[in-house]
mmCIF file of C-alpha atoms and ligand atoms in Angstrom:
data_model
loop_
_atom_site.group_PDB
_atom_site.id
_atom_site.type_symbol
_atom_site.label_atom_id
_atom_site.label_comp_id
_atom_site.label_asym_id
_atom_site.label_seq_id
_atom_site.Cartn_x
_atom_site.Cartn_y
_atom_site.Cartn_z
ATOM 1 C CA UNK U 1 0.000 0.000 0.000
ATOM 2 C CA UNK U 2 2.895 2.488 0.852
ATOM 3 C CA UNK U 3 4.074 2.171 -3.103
ATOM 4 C CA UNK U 4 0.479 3.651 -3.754
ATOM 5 C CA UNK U 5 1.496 6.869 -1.639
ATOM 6 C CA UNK U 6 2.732 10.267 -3.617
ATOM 7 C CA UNK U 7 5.710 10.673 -2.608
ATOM 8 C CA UNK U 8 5.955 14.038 -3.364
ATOM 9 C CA UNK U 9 2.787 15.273 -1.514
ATOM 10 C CA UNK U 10 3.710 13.453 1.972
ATOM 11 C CA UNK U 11 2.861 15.572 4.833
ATOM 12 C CA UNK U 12 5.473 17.527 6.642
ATOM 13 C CA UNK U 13 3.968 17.461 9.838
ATOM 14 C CA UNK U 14 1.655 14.635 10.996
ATOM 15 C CA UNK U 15 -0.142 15.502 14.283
ATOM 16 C CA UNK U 16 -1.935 12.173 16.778
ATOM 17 C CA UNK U 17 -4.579 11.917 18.649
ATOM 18 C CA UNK U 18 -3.611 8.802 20.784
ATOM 19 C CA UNK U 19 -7.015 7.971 21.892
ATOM 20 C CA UNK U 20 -8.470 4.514 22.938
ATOM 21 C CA UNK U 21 -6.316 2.718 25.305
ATOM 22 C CA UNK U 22 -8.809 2.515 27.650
ATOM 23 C CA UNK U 23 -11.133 0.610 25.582
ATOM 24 C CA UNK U 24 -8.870 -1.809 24.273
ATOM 25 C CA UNK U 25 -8.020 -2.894 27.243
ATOM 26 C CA UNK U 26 -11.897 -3.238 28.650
ATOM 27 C CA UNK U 27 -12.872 -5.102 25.615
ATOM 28 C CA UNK U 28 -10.161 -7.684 26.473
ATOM 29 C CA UNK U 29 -11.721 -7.774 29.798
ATOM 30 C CA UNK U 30 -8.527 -6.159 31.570
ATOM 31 C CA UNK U 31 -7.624 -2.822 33.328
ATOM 32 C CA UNK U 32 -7.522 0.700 31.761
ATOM 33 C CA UNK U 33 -3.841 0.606 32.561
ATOM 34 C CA UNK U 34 -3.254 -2.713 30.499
ATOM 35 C CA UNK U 35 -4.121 -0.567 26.817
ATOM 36 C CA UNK U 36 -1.781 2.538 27.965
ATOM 37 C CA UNK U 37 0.900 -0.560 29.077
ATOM 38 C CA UNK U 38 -0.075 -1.704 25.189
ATOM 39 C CA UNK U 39 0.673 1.513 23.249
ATOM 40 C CA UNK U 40 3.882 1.477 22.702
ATOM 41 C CA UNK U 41 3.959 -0.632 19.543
ATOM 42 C CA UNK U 42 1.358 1.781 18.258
ATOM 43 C CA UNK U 43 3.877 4.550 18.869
ATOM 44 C CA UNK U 44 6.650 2.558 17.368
ATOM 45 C CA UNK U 45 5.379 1.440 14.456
ATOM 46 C CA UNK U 46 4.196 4.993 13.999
ATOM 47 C CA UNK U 47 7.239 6.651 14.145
ATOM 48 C CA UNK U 48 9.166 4.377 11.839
ATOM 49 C CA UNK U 49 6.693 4.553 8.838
ATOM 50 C CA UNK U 50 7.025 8.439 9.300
ATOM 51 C CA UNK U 51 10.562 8.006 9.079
ATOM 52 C CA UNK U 52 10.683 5.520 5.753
ATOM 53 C CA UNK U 53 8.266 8.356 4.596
ATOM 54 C CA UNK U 54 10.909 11.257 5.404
ATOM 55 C CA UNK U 55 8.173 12.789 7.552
ATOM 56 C CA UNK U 56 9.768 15.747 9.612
ATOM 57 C CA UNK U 57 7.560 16.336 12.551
ATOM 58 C CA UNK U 58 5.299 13.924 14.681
ATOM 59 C CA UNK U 59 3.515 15.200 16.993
ATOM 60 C CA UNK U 60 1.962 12.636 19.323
ATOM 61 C CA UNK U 61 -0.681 13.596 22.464
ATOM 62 C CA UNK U 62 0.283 11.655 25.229
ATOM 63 C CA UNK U 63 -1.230 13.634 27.982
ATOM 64 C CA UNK U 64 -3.537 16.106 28.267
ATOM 65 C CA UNK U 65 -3.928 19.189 30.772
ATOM 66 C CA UNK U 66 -7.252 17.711 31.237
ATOM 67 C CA UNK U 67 -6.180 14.480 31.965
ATOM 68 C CA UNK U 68 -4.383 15.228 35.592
ATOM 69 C CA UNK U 69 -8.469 14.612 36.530
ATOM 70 C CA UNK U 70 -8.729 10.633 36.220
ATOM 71 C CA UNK U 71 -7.984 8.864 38.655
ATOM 72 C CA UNK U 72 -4.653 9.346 40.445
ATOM 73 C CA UNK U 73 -3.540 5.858 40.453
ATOM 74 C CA UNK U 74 -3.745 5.820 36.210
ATOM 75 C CA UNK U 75 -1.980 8.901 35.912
ATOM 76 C CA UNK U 76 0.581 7.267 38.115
ATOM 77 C CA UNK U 77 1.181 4.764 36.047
ATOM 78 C CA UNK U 78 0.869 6.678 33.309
ATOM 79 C CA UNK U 79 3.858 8.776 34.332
ATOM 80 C CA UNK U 80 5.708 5.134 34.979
ATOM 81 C CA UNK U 81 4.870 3.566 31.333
ATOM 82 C CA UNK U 82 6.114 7.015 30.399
ATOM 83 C CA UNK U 83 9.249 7.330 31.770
ATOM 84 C CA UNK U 84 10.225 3.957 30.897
ATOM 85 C CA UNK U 85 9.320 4.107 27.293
ATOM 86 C CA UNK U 86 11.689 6.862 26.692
ATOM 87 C CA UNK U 87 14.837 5.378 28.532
ATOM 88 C CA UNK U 88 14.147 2.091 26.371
ATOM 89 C CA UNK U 89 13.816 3.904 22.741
ATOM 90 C CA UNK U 90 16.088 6.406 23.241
ATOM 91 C CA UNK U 91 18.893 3.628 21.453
ATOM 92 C CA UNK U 92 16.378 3.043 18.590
ATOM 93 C CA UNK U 93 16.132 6.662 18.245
ATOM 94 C CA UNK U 94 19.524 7.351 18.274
ATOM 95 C CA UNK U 95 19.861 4.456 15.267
ATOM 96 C CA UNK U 96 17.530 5.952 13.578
ATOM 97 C CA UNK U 97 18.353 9.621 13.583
ATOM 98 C CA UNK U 98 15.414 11.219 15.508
ATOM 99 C CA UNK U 99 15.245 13.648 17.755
ATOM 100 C CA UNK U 100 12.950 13.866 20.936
ATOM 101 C CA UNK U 101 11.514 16.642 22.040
ATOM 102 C CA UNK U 102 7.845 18.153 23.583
ATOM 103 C CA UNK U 103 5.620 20.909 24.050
ATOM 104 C CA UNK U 104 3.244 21.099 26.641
ATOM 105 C CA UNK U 105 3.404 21.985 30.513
ATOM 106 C CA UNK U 106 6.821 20.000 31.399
ATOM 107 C CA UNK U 107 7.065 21.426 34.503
ATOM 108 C CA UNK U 108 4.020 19.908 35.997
ATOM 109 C CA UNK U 109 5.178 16.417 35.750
ATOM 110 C CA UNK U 110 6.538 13.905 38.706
ATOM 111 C CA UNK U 111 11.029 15.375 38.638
ATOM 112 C CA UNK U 112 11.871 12.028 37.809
ATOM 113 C CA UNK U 113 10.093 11.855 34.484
ATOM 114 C CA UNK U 114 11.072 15.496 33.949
ATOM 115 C CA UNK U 115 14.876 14.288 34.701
ATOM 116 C CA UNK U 116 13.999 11.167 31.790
ATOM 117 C CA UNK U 117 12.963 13.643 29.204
ATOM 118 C CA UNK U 118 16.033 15.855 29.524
ATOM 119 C CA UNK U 119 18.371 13.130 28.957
ATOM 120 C CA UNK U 120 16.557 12.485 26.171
ATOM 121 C CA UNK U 121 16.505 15.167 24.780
ATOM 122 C CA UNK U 122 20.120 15.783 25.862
ATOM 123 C CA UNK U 123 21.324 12.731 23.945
ATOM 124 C CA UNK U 124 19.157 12.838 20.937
ATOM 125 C CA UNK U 125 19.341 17.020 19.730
ATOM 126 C CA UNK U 126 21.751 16.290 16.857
ATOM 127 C CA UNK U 127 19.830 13.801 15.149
ATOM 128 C CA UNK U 128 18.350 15.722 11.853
ATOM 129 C CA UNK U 129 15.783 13.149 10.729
ATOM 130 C CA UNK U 130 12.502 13.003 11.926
ATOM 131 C CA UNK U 131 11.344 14.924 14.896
ATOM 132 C CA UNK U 132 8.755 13.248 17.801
ATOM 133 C CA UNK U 133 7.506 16.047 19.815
ATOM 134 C CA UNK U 134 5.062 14.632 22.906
ATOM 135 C CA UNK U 135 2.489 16.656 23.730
ATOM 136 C CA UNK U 136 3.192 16.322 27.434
ATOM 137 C CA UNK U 137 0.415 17.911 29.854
ATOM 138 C CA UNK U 138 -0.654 20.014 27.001
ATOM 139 C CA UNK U 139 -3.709 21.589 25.723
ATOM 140 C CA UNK U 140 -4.414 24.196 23.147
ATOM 141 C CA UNK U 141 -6.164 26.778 25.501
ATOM 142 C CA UNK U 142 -3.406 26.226 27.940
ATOM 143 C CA UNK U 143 -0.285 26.778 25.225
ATOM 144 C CA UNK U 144 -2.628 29.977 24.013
ATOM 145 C CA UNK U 145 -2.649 31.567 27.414
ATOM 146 C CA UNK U 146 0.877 31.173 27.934
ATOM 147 C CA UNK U 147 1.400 33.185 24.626
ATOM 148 C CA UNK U 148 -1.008 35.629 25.837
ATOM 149 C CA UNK U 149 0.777 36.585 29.017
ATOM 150 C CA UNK U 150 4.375 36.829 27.707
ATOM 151 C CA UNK U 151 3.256 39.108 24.408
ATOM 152 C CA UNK U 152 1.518 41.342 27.634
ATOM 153 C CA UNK U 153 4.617 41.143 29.429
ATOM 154 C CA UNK U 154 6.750 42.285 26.576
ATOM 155 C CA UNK U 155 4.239 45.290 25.902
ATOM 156 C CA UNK U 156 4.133 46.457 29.465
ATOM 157 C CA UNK U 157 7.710 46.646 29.940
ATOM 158 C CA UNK U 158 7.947 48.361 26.381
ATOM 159 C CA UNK U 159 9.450 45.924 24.725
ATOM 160 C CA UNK U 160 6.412 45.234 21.925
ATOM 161 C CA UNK U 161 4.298 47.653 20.539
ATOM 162 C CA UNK U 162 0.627 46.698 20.136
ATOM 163 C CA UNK U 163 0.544 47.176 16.201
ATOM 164 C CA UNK U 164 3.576 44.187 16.217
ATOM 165 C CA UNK U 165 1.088 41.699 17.604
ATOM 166 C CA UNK U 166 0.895 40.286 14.111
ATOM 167 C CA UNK U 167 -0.499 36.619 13.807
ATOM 168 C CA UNK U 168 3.502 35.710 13.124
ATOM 169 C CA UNK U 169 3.986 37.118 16.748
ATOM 170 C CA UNK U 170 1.328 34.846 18.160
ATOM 171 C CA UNK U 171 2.302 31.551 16.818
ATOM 172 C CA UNK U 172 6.451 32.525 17.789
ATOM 173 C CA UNK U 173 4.996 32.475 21.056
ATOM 174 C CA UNK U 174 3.079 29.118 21.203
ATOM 175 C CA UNK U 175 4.972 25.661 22.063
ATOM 176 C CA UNK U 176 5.486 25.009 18.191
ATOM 177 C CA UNK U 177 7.114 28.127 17.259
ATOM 178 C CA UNK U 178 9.684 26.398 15.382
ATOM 179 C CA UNK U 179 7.572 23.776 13.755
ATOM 180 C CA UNK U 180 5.272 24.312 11.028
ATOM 181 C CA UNK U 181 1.316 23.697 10.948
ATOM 182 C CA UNK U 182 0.578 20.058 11.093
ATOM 183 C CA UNK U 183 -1.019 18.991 7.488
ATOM 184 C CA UNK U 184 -2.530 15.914 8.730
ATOM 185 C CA UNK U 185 -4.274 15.566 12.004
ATOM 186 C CA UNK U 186 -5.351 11.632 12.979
ATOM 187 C CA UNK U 187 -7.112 10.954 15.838
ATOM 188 C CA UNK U 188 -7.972 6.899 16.818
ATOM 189 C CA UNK U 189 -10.995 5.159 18.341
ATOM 190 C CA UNK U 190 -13.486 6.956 16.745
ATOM 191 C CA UNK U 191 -14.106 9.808 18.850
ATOM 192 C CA UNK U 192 -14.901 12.772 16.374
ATOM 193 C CA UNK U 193 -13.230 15.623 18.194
ATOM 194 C CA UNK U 194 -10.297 17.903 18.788
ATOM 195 C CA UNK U 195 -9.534 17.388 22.898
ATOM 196 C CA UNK U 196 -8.117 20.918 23.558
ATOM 197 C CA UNK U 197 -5.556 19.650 21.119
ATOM 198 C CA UNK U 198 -3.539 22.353 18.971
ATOM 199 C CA UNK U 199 -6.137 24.596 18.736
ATOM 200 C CA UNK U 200 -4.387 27.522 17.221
ATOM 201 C CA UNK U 201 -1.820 25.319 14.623
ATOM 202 C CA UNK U 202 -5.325 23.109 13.152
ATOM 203 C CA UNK U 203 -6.872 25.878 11.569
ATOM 204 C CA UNK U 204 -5.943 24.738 8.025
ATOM 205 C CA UNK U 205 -5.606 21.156 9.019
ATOM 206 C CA UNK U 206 -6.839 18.326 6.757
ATOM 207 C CA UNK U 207 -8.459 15.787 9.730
ATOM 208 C CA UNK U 208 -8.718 12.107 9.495
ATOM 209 C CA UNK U 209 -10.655 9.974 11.952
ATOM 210 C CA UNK U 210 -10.318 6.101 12.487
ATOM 211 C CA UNK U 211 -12.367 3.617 14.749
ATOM 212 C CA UNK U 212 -9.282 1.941 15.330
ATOM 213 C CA UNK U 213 -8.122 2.054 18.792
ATOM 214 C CA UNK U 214 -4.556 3.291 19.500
ATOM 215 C CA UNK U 215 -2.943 -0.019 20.542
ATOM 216 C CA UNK U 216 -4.110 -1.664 17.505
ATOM 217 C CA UNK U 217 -2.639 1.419 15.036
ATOM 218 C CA UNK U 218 0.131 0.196 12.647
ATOM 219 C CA UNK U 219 1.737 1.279 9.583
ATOM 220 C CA UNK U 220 -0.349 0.311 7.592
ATOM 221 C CA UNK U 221 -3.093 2.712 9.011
ATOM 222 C CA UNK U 222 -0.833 5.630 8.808
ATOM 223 C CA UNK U 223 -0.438 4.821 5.183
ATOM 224 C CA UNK U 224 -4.126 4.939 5.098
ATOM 225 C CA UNK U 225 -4.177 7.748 6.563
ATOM 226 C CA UNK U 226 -1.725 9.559 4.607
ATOM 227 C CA UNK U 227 -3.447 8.274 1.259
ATOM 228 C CA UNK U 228 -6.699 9.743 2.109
ATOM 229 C CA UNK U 229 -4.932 13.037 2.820
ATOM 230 C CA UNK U 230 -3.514 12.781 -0.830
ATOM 231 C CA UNK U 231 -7.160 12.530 -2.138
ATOM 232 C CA UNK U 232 -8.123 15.588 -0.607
ATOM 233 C CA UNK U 233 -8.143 19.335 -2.244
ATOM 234 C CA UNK U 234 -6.942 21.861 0.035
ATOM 235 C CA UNK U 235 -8.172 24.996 -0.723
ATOM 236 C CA UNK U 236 -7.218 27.605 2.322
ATOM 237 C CA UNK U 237 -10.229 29.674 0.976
ATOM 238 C CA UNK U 238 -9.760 30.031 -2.496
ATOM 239 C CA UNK U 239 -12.437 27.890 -5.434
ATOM 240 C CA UNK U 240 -11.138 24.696 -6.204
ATOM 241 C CA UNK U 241 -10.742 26.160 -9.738
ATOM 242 C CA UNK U 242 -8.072 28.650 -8.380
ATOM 243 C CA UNK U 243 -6.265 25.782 -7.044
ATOM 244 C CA UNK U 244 -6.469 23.970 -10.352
ATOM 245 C CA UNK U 245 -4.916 26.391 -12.400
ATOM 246 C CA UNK U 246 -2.084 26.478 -10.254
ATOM 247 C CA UNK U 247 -1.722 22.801 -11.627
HETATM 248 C C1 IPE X 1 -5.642 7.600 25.330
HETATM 249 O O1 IPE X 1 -6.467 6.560 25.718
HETATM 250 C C2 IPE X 1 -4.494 7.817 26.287
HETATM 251 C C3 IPE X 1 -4.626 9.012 27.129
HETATM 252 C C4 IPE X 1 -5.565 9.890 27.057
HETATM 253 C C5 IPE X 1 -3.588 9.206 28.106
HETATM 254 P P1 IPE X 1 -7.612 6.746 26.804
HETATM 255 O O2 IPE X 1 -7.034 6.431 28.152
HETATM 256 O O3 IPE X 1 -8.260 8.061 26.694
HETATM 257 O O4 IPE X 1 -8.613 5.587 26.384
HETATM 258 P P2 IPE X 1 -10.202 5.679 26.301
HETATM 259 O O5 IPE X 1 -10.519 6.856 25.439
HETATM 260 O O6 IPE X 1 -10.707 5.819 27.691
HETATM 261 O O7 IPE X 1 -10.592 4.388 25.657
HETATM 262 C C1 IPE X 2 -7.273 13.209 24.371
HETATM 263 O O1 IPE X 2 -7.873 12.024 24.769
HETATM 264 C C2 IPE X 2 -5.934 13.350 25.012
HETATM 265 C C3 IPE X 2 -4.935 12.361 24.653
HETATM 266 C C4 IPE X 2 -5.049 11.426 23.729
HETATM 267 C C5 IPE X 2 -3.723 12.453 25.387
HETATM 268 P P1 IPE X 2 -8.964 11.997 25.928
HETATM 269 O O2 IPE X 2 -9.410 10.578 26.028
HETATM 270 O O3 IPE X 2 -8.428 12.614 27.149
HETATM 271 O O4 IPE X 2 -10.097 12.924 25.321
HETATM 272 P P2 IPE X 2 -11.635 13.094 25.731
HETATM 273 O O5 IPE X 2 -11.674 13.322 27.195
HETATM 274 O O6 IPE X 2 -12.323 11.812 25.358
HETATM 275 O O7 IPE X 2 -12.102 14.233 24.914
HETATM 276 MG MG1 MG X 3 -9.812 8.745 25.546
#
């Protein structure tokens, strides 16, 4: 199926909704815990097809703001499966020329898996292949505020004048100011919504939604994926004929 893909119109920037752990592991009669415990091949498999496809950003929610309400023993272990998935890909990554890196609220997480991620990112920073960023206690609204108080700062203290708060000057001060707009936005388990997820970055986003749950995503899907995004026409406002003639 991957021979089928363009290979000249593969997204940049792939963006996932990791969604349906829970429910994989409830369907197989076992604990929430036992589908996040699960994931990992999901997240593997993932990130090697978007390296065979030269992909330069994934961008993978892992944890959401929202999610420090469950219930504190899964966000324990949570934090655990974490923490433990990094130390033991960090080789793999390192073979395979990727970098590690996240956006989100860092600071808010358990020191030890804060201490994990910074070696990670310590060791892996001159790898130039594909990019994983983990959206890491991270929501949209959250990222968006953040922006919102440092551009006030600046102006207070006279650094920025109100007429330079251009949309450029926004988005340099979200999470992903280096990083360009996902293309592609997949979220799994059939849940047809955003999360808090991105919220500025999406607004030109082509979205895909799949029923299958996260544990049981494999390459093959993100081909699928990736195909249906190549059958799409993406207009950013303008009549389909305008984008025609551009050939
Ligand atoms: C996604 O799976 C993982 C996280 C949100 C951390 P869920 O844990 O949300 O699984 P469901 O949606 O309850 O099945
Ligand atoms: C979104 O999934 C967040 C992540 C995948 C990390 P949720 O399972 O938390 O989303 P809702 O609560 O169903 O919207
Ligand atoms: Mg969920």
């Amino acid at each position: 199926m991957k021979e089928l893909l363009d290979r000249k119109n593969i997204p940049q920037h792939i963006a996932i909704i990791m969604d349906g752990n829970g429910r994989w592991a409830q369907k197989k009669g076992a604990m929430r815990v036992f589908g996040h415990r699960n994931a990992l091949t999901a997240v593997r498999e993932s990130i090697e097809m978007a390296t065979e496809l030269g992909i330069k950003y994934l961008t993978l929610y892992a944890f959401s703001t929202e999610n420090w309400s469950r219930p504190q023993d899964e966000i324990q272990a949570l934090m655990e499966i974490l923490v433990n998935s990094i130390v033991k890909e960090v080789p793999t990554m390192m073979e395979n020329n990727i970098t590690l890196s996240s956006i989100g609220d860092i600071s808010s997480l358990p020191k030890g898996a804060q201490e994990k991620l910074q070696e990670a990112y310590e060791t892996t920073k001159n790898n130039d292949g594909l990019t994983v960023y983990l959206a890491l206690s991270y929501s949209g609204r959250w990222e968006i505020q953040q922006a919102v108080k440092s551009i006030a700062k600046k102006v207070v203290d006279g650094h920025l004048d109100i007429e330079e708060i251009t949309q450029a000057q926004i988005a340099a001060h979200l999470n992903t100011k280096n990083i360009p707009d996902p293309e592609l936005l997949i979220r799994t388990s059939g849940e047809l919504r955003i999360s808090n997820f991105l919220l500025w970055q999406l607004a030109y986003t082509e979205l895909y939604f799949t029923e299958v749950l996260w544990p049981d995503f494999r390459k093959e899907h993100l081909v699928e994926a990736i195909l249906d995004y190549q059958r799409r026409e993406r207009r950013f406002g303008k009549t389909g004929a305008q984008i025609k003639s551009k050939g």
